CSV table of C-alpha atoms in Angstrom, one decimal:
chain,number,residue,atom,x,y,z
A,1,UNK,CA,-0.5,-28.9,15.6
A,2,UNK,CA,-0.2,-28.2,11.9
A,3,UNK,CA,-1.7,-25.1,12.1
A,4,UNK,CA,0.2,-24.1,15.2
A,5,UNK,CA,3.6,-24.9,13.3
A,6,UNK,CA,2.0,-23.1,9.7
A,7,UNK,CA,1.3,-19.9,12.1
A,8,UNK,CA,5.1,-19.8,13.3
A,9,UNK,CA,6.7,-20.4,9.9
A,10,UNK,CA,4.3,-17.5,8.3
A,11,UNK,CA,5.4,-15.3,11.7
A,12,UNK,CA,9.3,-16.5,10.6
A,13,UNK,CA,8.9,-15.6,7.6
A,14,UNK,CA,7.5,-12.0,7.9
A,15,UNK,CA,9.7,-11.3,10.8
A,16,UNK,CA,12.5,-12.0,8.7
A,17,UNK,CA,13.5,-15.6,10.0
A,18,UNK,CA,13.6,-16.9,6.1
A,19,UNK,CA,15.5,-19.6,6.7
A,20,UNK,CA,13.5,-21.2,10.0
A,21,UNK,CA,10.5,-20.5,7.8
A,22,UNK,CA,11.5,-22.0,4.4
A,23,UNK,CA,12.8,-24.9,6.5
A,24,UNK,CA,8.9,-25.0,8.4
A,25,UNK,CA,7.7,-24.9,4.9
A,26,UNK,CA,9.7,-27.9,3.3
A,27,UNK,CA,8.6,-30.2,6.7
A,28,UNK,CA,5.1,-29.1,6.3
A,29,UNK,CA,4.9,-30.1,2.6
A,30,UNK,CA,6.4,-33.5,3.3
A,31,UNK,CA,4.0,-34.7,5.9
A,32,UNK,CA,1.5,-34.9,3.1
A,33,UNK,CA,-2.0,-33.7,3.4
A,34,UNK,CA,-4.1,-30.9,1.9
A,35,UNK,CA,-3.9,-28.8,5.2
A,36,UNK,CA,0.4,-29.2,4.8
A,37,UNK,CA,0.9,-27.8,1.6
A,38,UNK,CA,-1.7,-25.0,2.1
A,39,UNK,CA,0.9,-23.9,4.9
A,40,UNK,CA,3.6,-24.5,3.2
A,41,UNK,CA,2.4,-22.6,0.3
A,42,UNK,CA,1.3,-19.7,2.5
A,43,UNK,CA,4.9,-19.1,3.7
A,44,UNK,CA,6.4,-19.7,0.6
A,45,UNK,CA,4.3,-16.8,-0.3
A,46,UNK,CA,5.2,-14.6,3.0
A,47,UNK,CA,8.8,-15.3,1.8
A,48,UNK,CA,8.2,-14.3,-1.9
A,49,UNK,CA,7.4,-10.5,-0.3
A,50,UNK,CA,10.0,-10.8,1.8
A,51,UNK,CA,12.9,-11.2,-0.8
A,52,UNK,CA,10.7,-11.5,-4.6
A,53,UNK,CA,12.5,-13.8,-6.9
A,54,UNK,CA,10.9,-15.4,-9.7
A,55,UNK,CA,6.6,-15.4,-10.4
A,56,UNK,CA,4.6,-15.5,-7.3
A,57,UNK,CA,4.5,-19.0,-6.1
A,58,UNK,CA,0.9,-19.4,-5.8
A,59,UNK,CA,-0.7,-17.8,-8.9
A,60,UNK,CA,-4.8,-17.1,-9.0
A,61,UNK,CA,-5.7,-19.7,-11.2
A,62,UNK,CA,-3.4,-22.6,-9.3
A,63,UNK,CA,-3.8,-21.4,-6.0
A,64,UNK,CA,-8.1,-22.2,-6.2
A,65,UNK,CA,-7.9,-25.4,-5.7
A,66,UNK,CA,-6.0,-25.4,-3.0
A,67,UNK,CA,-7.4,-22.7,-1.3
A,68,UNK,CA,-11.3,-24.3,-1.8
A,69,UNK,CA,-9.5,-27.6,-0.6
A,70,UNK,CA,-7.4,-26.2,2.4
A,71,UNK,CA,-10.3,-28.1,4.3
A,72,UNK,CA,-9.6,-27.8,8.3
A,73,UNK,CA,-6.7,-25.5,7.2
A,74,UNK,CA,-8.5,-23.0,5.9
A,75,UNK,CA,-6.4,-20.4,7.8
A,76,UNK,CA,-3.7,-21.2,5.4
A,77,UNK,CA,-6.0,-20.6,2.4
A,78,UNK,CA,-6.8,-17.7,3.3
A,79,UNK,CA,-3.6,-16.6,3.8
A,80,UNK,CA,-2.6,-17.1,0.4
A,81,UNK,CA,-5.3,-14.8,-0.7
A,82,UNK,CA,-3.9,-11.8,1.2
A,83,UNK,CA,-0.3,-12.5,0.3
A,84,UNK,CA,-1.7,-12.6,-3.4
A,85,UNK,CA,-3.9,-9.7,-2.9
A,86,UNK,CA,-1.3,-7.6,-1.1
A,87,UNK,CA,1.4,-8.2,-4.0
A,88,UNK,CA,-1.4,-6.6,-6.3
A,89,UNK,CA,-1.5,-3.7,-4.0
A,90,UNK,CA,2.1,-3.0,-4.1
A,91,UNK,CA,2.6,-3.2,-7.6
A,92,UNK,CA,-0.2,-0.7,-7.9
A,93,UNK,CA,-3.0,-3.0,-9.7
A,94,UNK,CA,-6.1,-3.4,-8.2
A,95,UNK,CA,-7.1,-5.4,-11.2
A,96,UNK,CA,-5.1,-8.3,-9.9
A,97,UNK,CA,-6.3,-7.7,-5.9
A,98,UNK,CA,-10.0,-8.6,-7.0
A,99,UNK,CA,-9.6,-12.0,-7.8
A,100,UNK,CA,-8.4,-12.7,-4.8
A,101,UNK,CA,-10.4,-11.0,-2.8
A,102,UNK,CA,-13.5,-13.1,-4.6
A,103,UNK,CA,-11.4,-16.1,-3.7
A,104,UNK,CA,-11.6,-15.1,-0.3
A,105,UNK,CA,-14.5,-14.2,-0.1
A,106,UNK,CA,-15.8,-18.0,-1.4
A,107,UNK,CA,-13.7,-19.6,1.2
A,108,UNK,CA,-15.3,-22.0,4.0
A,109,UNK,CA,-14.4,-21.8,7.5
A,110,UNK,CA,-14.9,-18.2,8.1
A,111,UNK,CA,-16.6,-18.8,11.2
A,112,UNK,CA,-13.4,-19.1,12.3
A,113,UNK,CA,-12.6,-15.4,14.0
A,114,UNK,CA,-8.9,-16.0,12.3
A,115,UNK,CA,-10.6,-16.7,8.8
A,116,UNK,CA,-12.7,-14.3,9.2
A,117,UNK,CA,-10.3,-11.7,10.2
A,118,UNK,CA,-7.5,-12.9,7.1
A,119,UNK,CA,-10.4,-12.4,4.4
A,120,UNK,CA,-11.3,-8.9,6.0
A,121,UNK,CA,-8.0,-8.1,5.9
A,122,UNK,CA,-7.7,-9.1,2.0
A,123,UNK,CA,-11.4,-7.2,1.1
A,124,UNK,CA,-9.7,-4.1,3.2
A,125,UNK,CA,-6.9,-4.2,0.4
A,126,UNK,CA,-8.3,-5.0,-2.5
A,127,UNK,CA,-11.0,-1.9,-1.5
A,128,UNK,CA,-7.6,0.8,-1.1
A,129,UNK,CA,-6.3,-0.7,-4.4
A,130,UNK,CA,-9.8,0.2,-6.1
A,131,UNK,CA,-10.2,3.3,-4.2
A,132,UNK,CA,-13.7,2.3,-2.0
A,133,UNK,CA,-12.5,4.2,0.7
A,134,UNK,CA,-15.8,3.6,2.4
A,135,UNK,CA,-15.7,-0.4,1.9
A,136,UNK,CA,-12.0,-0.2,2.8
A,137,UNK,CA,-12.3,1.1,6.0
A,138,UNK,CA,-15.0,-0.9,7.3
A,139,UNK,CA,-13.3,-3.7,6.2
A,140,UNK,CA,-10.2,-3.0,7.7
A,141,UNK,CA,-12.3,-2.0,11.3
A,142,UNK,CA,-13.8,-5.7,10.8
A,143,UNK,CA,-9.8,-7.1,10.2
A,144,UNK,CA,-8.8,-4.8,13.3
A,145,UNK,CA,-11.7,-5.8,15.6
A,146,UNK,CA,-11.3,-9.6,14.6
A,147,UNK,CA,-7.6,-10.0,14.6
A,148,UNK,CA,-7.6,-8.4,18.4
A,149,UNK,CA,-10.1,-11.3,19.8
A,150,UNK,CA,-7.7,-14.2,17.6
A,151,UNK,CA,-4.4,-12.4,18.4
A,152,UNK,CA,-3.2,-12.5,15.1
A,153,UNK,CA,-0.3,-9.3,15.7
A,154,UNK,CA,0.4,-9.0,12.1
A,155,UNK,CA,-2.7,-8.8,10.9
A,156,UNK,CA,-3.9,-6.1,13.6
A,157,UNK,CA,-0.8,-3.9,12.4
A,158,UNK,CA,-1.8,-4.0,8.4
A,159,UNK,CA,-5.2,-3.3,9.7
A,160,UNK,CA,-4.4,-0.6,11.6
A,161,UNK,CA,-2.7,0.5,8.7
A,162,UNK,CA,-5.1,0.6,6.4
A,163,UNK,CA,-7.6,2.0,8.4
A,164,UNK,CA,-5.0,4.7,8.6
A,165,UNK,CA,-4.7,4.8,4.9
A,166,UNK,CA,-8.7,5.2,4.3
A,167,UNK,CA,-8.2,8.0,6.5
A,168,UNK,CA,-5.9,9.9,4.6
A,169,UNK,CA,-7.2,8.9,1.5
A,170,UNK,CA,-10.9,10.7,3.0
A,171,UNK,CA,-8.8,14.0,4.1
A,172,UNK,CA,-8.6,13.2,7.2
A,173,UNK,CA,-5.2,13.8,8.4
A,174,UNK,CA,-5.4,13.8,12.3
A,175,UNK,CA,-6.7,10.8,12.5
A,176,UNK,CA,-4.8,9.0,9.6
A,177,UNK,CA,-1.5,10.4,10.8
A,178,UNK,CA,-2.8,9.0,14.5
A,179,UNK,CA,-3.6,5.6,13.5
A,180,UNK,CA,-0.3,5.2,11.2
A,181,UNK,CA,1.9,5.9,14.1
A,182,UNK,CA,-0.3,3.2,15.9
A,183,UNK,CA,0.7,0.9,13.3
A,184,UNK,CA,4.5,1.6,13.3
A,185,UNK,CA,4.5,1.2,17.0
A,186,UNK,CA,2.9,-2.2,17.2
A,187,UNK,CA,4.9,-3.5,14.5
A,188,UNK,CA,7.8,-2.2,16.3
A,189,UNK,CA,7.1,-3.9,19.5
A,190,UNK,CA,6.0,-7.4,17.9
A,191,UNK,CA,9.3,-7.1,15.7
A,192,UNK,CA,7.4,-7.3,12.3
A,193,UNK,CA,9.3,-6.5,9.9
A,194,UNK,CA,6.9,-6.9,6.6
A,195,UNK,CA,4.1,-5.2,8.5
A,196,UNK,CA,6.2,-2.4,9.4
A,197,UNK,CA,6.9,-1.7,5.9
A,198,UNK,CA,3.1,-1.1,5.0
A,199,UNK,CA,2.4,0.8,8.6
A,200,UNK,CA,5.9,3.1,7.8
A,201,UNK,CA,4.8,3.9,3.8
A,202,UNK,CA,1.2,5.0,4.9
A,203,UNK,CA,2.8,7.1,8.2
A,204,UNK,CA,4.8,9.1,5.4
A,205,UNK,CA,1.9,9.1,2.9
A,206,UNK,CA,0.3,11.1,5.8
A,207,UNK,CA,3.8,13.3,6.8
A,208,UNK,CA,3.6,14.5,3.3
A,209,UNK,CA,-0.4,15.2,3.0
A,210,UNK,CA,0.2,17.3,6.2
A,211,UNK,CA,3.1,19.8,4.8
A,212,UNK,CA,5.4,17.6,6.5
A,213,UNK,CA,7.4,16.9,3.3
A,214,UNK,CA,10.7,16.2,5.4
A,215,UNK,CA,9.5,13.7,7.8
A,216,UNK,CA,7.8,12.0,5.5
A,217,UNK,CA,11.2,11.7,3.2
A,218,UNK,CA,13.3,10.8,6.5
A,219,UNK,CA,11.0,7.5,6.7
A,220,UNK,CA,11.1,7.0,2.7
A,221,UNK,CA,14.3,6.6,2.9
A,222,UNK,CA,14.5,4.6,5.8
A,223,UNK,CA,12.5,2.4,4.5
A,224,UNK,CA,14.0,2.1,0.6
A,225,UNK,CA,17.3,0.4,2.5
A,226,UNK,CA,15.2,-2.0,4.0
A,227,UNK,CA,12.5,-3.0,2.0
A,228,UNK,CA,12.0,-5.6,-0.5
A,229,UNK,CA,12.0,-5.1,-3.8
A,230,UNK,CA,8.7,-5.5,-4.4
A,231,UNK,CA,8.1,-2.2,-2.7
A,232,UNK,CA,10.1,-0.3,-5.1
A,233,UNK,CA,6.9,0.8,-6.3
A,234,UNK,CA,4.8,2.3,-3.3
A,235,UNK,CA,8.2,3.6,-2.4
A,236,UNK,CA,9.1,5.4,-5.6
A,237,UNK,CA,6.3,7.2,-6.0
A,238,UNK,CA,5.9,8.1,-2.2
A,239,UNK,CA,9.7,9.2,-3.0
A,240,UNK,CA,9.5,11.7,-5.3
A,241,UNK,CA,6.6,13.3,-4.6
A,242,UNK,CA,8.9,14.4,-1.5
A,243,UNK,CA,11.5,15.8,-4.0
A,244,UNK,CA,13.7,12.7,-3.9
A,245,UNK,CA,15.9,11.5,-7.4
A,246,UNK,CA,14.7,8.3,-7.7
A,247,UNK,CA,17.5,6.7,-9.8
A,248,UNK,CA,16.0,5.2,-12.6
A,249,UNK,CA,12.4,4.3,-10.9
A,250,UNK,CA,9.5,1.8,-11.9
A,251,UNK,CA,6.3,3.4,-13.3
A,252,UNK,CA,4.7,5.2,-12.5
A,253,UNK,CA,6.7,6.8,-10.7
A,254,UNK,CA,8.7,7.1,-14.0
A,255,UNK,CA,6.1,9.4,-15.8
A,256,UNK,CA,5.4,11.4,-12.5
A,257,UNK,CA,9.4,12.1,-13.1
A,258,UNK,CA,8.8,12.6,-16.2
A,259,UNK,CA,6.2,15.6,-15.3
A,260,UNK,CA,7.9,17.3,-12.9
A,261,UNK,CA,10.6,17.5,-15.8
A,262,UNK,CA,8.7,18.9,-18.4
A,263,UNK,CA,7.0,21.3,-15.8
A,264,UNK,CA,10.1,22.5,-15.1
A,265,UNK,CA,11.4,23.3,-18.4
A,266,UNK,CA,8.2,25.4,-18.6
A,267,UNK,CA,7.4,23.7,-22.7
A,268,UNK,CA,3.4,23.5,-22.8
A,269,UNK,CA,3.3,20.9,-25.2
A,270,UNK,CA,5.7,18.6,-23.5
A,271,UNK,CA,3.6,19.3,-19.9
A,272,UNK,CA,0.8,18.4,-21.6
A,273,UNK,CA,2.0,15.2,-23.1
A,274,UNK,CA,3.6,14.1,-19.8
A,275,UNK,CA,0.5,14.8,-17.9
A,276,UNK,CA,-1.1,12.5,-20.4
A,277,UNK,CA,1.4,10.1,-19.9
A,278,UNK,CA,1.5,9.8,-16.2
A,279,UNK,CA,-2.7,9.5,-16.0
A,280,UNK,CA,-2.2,6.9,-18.3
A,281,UNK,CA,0.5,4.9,-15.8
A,282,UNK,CA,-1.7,5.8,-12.8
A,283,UNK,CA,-4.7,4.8,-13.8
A,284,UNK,CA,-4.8,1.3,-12.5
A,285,UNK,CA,-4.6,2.0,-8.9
A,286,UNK,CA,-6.8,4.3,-7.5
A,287,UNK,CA,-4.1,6.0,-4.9
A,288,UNK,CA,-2.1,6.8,-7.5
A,289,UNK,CA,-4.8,8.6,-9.6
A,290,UNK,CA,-6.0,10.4,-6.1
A,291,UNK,CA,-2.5,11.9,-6.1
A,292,UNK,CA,-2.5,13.0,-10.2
A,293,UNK,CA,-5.8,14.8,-9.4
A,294,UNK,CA,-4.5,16.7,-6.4
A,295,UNK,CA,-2.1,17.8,-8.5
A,296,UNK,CA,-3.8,18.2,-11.5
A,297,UNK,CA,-6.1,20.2,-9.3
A,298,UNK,CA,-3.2,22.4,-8.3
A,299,UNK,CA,-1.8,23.5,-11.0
A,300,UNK,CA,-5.0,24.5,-13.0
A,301,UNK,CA,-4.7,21.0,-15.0
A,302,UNK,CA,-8.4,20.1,-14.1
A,303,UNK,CA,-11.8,22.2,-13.3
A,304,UNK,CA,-12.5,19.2,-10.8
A,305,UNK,CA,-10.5,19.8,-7.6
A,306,UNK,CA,-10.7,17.1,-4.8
A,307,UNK,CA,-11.6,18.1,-1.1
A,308,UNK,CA,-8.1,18.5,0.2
A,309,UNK,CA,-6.9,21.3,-2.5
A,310,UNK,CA,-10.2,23.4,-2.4
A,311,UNK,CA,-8.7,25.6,0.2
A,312,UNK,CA,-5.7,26.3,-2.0
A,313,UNK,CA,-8.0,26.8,-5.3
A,314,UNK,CA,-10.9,28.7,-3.7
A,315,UNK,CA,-10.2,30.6,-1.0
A,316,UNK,CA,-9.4,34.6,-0.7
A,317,UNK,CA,-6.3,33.5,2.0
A,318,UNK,CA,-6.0,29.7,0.6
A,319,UNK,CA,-3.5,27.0,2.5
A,320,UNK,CA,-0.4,26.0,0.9
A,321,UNK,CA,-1.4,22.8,-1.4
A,322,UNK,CA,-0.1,20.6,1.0
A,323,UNK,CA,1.1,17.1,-0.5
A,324,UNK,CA,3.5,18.6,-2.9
A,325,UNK,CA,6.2,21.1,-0.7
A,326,UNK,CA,8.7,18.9,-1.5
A,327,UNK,CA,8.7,18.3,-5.5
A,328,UNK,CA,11.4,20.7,-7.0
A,329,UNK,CA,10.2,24.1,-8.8
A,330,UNK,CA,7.1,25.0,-9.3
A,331,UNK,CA,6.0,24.1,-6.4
A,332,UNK,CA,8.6,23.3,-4.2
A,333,UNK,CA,9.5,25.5,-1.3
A,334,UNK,CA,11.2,28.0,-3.7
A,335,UNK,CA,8.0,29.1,-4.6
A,336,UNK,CA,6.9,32.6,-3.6
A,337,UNK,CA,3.6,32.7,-5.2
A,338,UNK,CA,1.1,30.3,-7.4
A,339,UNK,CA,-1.0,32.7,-9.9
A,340,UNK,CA,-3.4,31.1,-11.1
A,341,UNK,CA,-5.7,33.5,-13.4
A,342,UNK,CA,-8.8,32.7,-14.7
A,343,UNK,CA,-12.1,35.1,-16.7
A,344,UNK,CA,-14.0,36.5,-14.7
């Protein structure tokens, strides 16, 4: 019964029901009992993404305990670890994901196909935050395939999402694109609205990696009148790579700003120096740095040029460096021509 009435108030309180959940959350907490205040902690921290005020309420250090002594409620643990390891995510640090994704890792009950499929689900981000795009889609096929057989909607969604995101991440744009609009679909017809966010940000990650600069914006901004604050992040930096004024945005998104600036006002030094300064913000989530050395790759920065730009930097009748048709001049769709000439 606990469980059963944990489950709805973390459902309440993705699906935007805060005040059913935070009320599930207070009765859970005074019945007493380890298994209780795991819940109740759990959609406390469902409701922190949902509307962020204030630290999260269940930091690393205090939320072990609980978590290792979430006996019979180990559900509850473990969702704690993928709220925590999701925040990381969002704010771009994969440093913070992996402790909890060793938290999850250590818990007990995972033969449990819910458990199980909640501590998948956590490895699956932490792995995207690091940039194991390998580990992170097995990990989110694991989530997927377990969340299916325990009927856990949400967690099939961010699954799907990430499996999505792996995709995208590995150049593979059919089938990225493919299994994002999966996402967005299921999260549409379960009426999720947190999961939603995650499936819509990857489906325009992927609008933009295919030249598709003003779908992907049309969802961005969707999605920035929506969503939480703390997606101002992911959001930012998804937004201007599409050419969008982000008014005053978080880093890195900031120094990425800053770049496009400074390329446009054509000063070497200052490129330089703001290409310094935005490898420097980026270089704590592994996403982000993907993104600098595409672009770095583009526009002659580096020698180094990933997959998805070597038809752009090699070949006699190259494709256009999709990823980057939206970001204002030089290489926005104003562009005629990019020289690039090199010895030899």
């Amino acid at each position: 019964v606990e469980r059963e009435r944990g489950w709805q108030g973390y459902l309440d309180a993705i699906g935007g029901a805060s005040d059913r959940a935070h009320a599930l959350a207070v009765e859970l907490r005074r019945g007493g009992g380890r298994g209780g205040e795991a819940w109740a902690v759990a959609i406390e921290a469902a409701l922190w993404q949902a509307l962020p005020e204030g630290p999260f309420p269940a930091p690393h250090d205090a939320a072990r305990p609980l978590v290792r002594d979430a006996g019979a409620e180990a559900l509850a643990g473990a969702i704690v670890c993928l709220e925590g390891a999701r925040g990381a995510f969002l704010v771009g640090r994969g440093d913070e994901a992996a402790p909890w994704a060793a938290l999850a890792a250590q818990l007990p009950g995972q033969e449990d196909q819910a458990v199980a499929a909640t501590c998948a689900l956590v490895a699956a981000f932490h792995a995207s935050a690091v940039g194991d795009w390998p580990a992170a889609e097995t990990r989110a096929r694991e989530a997927d395939s377990l969340s299916r057989s325990a009927r856990l909607a949400p967690f099939v969604v961010e699954s799907t999402a990430l499996i999505a995101f792996a995709r995208l991440a590995a150049d593979d744009l059919t089938e990225g694109i493919s299994a994002a609009r999966r996402a967005v679909r299921m999260a549409r017809t379960e009426e999720l609205a947190l999961p939603s966010y995650l499936a819509g940000l990857v489906l325009a990650r992927g609008r933009r990696g295919a030249g598709h600069f003003h779908l992907a914006s049309r969802i961005l901004e969707s999605l920035a009148r929506v969503a939480p604050r703390g997606w101002a992040t992911w959001l930012s930096w998804e937004r201007t790579l599409t050419g969008v004024l982000v008014e005053s945005p978080p880093e890195p998104a900031a120094a990425l700003a800053a770049f496009i600036r400074a390329l446009e006002s054509e000063d070497r030094e200052a490129i330089l120096e703001a290409a310094g300064a935005l490898r420097r913000e980026a270089r704590d989530f592994a996403p982000y740095q993907q993104d600098v050395e595409a672009l770095a790759a583009v526009l002659g920065f580096d020698e180094s040029v990933p997959p998805g730009q070597w038809s752009f930097c090699y070949e006699v009748a190259p494709a256009a460096p999709c990823g980057f048709e939206g970001l204002p001049r030089p290489l926005g769709p104003q562009v005629v021509a990019i020289v690039d000439v090199r010895p030899g």
